[in-house]
Coordinates of C-alpha atoms and ligand atoms in Angstrom, one line a residue:
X1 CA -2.6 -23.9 18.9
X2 CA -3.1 -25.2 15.2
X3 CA -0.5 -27.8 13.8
X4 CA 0.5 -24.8 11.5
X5 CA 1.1 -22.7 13.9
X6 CA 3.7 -24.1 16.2
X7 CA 4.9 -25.9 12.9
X8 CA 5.8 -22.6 11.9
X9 CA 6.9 -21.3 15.7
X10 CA 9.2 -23.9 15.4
X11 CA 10.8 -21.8 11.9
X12 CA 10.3 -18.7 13.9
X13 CA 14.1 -18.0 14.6
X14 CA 15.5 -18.5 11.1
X15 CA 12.3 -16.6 9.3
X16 CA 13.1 -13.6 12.1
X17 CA 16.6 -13.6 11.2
X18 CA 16.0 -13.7 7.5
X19 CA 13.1 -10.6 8.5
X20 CA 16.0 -8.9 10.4
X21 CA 18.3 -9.7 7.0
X22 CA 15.9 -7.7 4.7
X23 CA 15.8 -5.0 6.8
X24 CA 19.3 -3.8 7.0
X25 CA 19.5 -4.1 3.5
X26 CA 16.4 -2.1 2.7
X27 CA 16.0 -0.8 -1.2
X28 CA 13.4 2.0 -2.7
X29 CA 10.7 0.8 -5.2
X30 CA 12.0 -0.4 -7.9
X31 CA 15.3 -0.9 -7.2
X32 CA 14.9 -4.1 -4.9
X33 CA 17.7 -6.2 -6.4
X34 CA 19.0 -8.1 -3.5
X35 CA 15.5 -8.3 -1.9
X36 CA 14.1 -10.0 -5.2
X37 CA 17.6 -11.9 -5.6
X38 CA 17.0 -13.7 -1.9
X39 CA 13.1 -14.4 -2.9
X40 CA 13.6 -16.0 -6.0
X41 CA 16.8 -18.4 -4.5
X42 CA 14.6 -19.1 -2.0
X43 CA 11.3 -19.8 -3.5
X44 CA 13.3 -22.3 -6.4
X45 CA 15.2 -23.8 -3.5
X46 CA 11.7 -25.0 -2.2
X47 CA 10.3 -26.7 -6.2
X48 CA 8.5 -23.1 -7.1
X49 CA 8.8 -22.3 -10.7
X50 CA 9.5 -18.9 -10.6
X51 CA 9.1 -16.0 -12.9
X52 CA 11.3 -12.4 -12.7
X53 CA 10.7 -9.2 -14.2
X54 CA 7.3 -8.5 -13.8
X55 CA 7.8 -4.6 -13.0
X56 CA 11.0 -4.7 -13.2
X57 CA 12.4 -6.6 -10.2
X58 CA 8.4 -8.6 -9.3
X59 CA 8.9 -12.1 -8.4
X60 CA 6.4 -14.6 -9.0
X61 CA 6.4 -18.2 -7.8
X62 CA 4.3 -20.6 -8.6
X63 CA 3.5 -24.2 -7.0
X64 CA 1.0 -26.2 -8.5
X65 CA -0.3 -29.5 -6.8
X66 CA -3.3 -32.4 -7.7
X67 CA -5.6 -31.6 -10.7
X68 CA -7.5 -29.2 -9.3
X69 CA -8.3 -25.8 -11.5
X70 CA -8.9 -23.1 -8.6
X71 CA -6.1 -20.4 -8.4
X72 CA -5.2 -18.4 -6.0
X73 CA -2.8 -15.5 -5.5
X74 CA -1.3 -14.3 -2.1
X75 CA 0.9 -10.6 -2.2
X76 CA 3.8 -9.2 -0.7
X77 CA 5.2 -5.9 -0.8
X78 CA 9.1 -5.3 -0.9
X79 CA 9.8 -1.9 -0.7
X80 CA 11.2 0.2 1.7
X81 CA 11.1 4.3 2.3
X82 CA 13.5 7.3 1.7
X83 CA 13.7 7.9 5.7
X84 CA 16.8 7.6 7.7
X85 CA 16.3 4.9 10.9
X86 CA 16.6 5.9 14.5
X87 CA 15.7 2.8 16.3
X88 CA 19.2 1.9 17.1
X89 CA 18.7 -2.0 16.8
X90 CA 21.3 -4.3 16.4
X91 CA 19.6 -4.8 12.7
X92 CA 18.8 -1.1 12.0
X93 CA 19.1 -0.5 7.9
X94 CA 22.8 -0.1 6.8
X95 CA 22.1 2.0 4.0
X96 CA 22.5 5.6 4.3
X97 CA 18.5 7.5 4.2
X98 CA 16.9 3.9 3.9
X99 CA 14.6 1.9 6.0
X100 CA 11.6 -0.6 6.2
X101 CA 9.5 1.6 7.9
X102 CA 6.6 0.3 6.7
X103 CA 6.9 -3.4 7.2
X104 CA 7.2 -4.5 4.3
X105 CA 10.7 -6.6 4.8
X106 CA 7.7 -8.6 7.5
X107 CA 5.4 -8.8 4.9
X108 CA 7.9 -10.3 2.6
X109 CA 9.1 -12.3 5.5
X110 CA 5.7 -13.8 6.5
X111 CA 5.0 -15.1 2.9
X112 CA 8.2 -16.7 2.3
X113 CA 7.5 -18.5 5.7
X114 CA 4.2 -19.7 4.2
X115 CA 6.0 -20.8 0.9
X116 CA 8.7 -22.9 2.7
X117 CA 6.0 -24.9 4.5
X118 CA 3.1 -25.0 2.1
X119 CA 6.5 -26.3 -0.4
X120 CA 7.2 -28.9 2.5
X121 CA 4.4 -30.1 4.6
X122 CA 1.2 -29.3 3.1
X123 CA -1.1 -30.9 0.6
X124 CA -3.3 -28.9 -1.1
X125 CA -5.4 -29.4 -5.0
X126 CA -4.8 -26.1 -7.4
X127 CA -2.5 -23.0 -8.4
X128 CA -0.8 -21.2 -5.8
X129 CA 0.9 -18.0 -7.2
X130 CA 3.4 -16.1 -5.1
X131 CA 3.3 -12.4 -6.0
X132 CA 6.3 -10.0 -4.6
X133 CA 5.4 -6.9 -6.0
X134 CA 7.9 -3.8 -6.1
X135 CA 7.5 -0.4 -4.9
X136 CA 4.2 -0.1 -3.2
X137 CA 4.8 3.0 -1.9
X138 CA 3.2 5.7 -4.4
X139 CA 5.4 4.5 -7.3
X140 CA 2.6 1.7 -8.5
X141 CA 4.8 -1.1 -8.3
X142 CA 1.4 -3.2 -8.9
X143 CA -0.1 -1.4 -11.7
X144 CA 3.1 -2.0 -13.3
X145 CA 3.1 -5.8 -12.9
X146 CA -0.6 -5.9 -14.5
X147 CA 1.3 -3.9 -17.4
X148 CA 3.5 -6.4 -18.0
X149 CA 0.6 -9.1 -18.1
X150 CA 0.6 -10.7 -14.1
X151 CA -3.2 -11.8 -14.3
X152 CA -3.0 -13.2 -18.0
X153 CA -0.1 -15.2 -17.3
X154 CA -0.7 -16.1 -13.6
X155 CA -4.7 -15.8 -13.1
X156 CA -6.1 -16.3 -10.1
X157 CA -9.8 -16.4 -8.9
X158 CA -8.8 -14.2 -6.0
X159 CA -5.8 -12.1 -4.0
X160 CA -5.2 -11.6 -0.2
X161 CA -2.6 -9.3 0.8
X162 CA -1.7 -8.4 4.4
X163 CA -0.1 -5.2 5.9
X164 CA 0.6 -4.5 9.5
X165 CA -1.0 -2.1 11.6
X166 CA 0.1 -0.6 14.4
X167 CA -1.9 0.3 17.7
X168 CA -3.0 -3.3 18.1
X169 CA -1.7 -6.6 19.6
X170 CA 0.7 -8.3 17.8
X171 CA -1.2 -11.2 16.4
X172 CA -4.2 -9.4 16.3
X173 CA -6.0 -9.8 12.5
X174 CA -8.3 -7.3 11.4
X175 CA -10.8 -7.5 8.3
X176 CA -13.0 -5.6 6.9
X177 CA -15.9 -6.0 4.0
X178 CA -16.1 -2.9 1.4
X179 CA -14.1 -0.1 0.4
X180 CA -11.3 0.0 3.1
X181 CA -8.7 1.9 2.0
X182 CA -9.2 5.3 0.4
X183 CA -8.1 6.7 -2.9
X184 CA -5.4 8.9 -3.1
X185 CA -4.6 11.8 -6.1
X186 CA -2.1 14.0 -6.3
X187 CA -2.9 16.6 -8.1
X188 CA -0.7 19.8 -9.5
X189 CA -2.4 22.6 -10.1
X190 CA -0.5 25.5 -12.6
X191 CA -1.3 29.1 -12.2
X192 CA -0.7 31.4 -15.1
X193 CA -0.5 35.1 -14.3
X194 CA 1.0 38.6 -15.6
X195 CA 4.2 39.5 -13.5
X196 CA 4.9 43.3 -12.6
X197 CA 6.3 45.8 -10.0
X198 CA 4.5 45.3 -6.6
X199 CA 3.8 48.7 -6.9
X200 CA 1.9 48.7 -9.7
X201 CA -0.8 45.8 -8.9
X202 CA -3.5 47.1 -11.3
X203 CA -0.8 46.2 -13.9
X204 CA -0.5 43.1 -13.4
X205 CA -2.5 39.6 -12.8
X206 CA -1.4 38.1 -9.1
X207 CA -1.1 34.5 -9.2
X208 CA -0.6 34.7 -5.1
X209 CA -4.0 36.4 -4.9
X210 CA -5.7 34.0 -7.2
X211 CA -3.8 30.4 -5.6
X212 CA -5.2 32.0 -2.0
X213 CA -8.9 32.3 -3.4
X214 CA -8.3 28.6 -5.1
X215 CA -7.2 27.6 -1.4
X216 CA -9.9 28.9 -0.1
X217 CA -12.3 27.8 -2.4
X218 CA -11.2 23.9 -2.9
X219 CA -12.4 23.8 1.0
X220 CA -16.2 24.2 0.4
X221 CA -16.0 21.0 -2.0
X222 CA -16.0 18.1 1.3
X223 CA -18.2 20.7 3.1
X224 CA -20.7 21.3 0.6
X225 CA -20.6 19.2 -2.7
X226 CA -19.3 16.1 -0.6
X227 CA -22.5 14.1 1.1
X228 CA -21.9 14.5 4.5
X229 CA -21.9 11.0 5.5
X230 CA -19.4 10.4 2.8
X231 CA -15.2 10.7 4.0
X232 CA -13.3 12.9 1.8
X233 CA -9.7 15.0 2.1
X234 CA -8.5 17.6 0.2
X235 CA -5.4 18.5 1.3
X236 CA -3.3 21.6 -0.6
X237 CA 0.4 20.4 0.4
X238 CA 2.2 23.2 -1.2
X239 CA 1.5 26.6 -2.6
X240 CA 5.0 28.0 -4.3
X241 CA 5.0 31.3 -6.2
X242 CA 7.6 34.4 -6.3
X243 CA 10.7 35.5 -4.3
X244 CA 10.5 38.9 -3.3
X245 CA 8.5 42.1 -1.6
X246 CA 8.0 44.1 -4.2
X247 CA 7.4 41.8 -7.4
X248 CA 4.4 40.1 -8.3
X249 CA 5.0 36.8 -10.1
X250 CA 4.6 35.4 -13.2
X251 CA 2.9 31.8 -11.9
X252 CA 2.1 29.8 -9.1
X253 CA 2.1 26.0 -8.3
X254 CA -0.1 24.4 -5.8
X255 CA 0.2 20.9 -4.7
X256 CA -2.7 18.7 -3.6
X257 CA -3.2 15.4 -1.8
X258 CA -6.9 14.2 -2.6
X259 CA -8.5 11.1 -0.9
X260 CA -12.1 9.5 -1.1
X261 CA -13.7 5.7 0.6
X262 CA -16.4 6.0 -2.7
X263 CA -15.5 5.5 -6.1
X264 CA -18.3 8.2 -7.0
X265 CA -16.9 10.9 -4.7
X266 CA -13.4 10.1 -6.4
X267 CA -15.1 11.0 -9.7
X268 CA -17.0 14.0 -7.8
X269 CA -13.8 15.4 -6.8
X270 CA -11.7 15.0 -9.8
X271 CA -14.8 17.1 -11.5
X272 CA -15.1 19.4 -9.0
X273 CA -11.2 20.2 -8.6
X274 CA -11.1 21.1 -12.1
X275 CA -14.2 22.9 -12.3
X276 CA -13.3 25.5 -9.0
X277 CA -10.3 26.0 -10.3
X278 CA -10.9 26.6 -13.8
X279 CA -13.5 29.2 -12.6
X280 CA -11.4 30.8 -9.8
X281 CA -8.9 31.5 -12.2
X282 CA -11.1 33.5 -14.5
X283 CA -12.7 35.0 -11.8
X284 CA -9.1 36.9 -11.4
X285 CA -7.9 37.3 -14.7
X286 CA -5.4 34.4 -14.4
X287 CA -5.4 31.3 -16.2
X288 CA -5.2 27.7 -14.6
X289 CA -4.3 24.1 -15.9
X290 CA -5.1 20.8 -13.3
X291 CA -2.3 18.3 -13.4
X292 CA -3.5 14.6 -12.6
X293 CA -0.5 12.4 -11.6
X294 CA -0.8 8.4 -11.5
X295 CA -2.8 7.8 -8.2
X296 CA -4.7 5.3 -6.3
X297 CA -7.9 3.6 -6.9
X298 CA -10.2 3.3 -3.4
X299 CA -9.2 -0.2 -2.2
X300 CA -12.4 -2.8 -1.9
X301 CA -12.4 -5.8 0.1
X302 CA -15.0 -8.1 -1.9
X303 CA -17.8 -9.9 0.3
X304 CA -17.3 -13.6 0.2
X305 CA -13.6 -13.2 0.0
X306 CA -13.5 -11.5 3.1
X307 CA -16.0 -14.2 4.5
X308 CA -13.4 -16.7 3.7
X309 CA -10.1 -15.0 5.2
X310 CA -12.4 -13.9 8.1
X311 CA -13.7 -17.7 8.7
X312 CA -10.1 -18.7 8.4
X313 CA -8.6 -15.8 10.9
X314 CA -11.3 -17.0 13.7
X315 CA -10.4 -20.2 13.2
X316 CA -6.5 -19.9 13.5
X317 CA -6.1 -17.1 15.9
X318 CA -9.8 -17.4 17.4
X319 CA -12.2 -15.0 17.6
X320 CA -11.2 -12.7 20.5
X321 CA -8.2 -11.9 18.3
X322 CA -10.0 -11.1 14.7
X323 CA -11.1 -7.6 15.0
X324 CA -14.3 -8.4 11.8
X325 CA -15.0 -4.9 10.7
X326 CA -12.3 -2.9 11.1
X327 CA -12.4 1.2 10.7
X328 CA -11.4 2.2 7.2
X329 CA -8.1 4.0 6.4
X330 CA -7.6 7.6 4.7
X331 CA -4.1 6.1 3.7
X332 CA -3.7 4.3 0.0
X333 CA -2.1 1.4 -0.9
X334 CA -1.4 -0.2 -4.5
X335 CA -3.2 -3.2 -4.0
X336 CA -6.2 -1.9 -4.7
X337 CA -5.0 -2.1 -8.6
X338 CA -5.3 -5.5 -8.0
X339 CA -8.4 -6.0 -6.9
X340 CA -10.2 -3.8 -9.3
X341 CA -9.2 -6.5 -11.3
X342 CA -9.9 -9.9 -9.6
X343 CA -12.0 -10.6 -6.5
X344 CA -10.0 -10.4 -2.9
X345 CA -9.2 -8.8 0.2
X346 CA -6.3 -7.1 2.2
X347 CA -6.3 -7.5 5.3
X348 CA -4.0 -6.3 8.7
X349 CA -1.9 -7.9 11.2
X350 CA -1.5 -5.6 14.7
X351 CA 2.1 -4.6 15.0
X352 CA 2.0 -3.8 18.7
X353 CA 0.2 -1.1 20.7
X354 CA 0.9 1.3 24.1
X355 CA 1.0 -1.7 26.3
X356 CA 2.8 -3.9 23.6
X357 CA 5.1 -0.8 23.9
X358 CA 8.5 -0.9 21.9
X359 CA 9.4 -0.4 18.0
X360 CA 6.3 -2.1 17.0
X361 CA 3.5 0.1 18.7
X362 CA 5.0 3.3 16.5
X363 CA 3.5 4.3 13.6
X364 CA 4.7 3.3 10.1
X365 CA 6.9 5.5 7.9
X366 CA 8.3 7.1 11.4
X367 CA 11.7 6.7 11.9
X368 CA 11.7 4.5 14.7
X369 CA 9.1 2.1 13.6
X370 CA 10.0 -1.4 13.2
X371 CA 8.0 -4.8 12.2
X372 CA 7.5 -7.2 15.0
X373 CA 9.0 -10.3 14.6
X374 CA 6.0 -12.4 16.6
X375 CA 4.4 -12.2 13.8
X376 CA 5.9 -13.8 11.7
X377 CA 4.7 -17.1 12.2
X378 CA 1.1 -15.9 13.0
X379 CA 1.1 -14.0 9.9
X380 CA 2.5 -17.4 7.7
X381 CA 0.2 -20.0 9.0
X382 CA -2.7 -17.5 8.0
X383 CA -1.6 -17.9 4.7
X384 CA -1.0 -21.7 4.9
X385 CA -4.2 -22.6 6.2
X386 CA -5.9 -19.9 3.7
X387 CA -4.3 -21.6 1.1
X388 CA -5.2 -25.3 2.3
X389 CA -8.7 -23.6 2.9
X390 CA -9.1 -21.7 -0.9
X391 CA -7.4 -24.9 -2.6
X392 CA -9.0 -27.5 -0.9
Ligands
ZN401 ZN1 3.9 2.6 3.6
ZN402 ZN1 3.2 -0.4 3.6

């Protein structure tokens, strides 16, 4: 075992209980107060000069050691989820419809480990910049800190981020090259009709009738516009028009989750969304408008980034516990706002898997999910000795 790392299994008990701290105090996206209260105290108690209000309730700390120029940024997500907890742990969430059932009290956890002993017992020539980031979870808690100017007053030559990922061994570190998580868009879709008695259908223009052929239509874009060895969703969430038997409404509203690996297929979608619908609509004397709400870019992992946190991975947990290329993911994450911006790579930490068993092996956003507290340490000295690595 690196020096690191039993340096930091030696913190493990107080970095667990602060994990465990975090979680029964979980807060949604942009409202993390008391999170970004106890990171800041924290990080200042340790000599980092930090910086609040970047999105609202972002925390930045920044430590900067020798004369060197490289920079380097290393993120954390606060957030927690509208879901109420049924693990029943002693340190299950005490707010009402609240929980960390993402991880994201761990992830927070696992870099203020790193910043107590890269403050402490580490020497290392550069920038480092701390970024705790607000509501990852479909609010754009990132974008938001890029709005308020993160990279122009804290540049960095690159940004790691880690999430963990359930189904594998705790401890286990999984990278990949290339786009690795997928886009996500949610779209609204507004159907304009002509109401009348059910009766009297020729009278009227059917929104139900017209949202069904849309439905039905919007499925032959992934099978036959999409390239086939290319990974798109479209998924139509909700469809919500009229109350009653005998009336035809005056408008329908569909809902659609869209996802893509490819930053072309994003842009073929988006086209090809509007286009059906727009079409469909005619086709049945309706009209149709397409909604585009803030959404995701398609995360990419740059290539000698990931060579670097890869290198570093074998080296600290060795290789039979880096998985190198992992399987992409259909699910989105905010980060990727980051790196379409500067170069980097997000990678995962295994949260435990069937023979692992307990809170840890279930998936995020369940109920009974929870972050495993081994790795913690594991998941701290990564970033230490990526840091001592990057800023050498
Ligand atoms: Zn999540
Ligand atoms: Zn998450």
């Amino acid at each position: 075992m690196s020096a690191t790392l039993s340096a930091l299994q030696a913190r493990a008990s107080a970095f667990t209980a602060l994990r465990r701290d975090i979680h029964q105090h979980p807060e949604i996206g942009f409202q993390e107060f008391r999170t970004s209260d106890l990171v800041a105290e924290r990080l200042k108690q340790w000599g980092y000069e930090v910086t609040r209000g970047l999105g609202g309730t972002g925390v930045v700390g920044q430590l900067k050691r020798g004369s060197g120029a490289r920079k380097l940024g290393l993120r954390a997500d606060m957030d927690a989820l509208p879901i109420q907890e049924t693990t029943g742990l002693p340190h299950a969430s005490c707010h009402e419809g609240l929980m960390h059932a993402c991880g994201h009290d761990g992830h927070t956890a696992m870099l203020l480990a790193a910043a107590e002993h890269l403050a402490k017992s580490t020497t290392f020539d550069g920038t480092l910049n701390l970024i705790f980031q607000p509501a990852e979870e479909s609010l754009g808690g990132a974008r938001k800190m890029m709005e308020d100017g993160l990279f122009d007053r804290f540049p960095c030559d690159a940004i790691f981020a880690m999430h963990n990922l359930p189904g594998f061994r705790p401890g286990q570190l999984l990278l990949r090259e290339g786009a690795t998580m997928a886009s996500s868009e949610n779209i609204v879709v507004h159907i304009e009709g002509k109401g009348g008695h059910g009766a009297m259908p020729h009278l009227s223009a059917d929104p139900v009738v017209a949202g069904s052929a849309i439905v039905m239509g919007l499925q032959t874009i992934v099978s036959r516009n999409v390239p086939p060895l290319h990974m798109a969703v479209i998924t139509v969430g909700s469809f919500q028009s009229g109350v009653s038997n005998n009336v035809i409404p005056q408008n329908a509203t569909l809902k659609l989750s869209v996802r893509a690996l490819d930053r072309g297929v994003r842009e073929l979608l988006r086209n090809r969304i509007v286009e059906l619908v727009e079409l469909q609509a005619k086709s049945y004397g309706v009209t149709a408008q397409v909604e585009f709400l803030p959404g995701y870019p398609v995360l990419v992992n740059t290539t000698t980034e990931t060579t670097i946190a890869r290198e570093v991975a074998v080296a600290l947990v060795g290789a039979d516990n880096v998985v190198l290329q992992t399987e992409p993911l259909t699910a989105s994450e905010d980060f990727a706002y980051m790196l379409d911006q500067v170069p980097g790579s997000y990678l995962f930490i295994g949260n435990g898997d069937a023979d692992n068993g307990g809170h840890g092996a279930c998936m995020v956003h369940n109920p009974n999910y929870d972050f495993e507290d081994r790795n913690i340490p594991v998941g701290a000295a990564f970033w230490v000795a990526l840091t001592e690595r990057f800023l050498a």
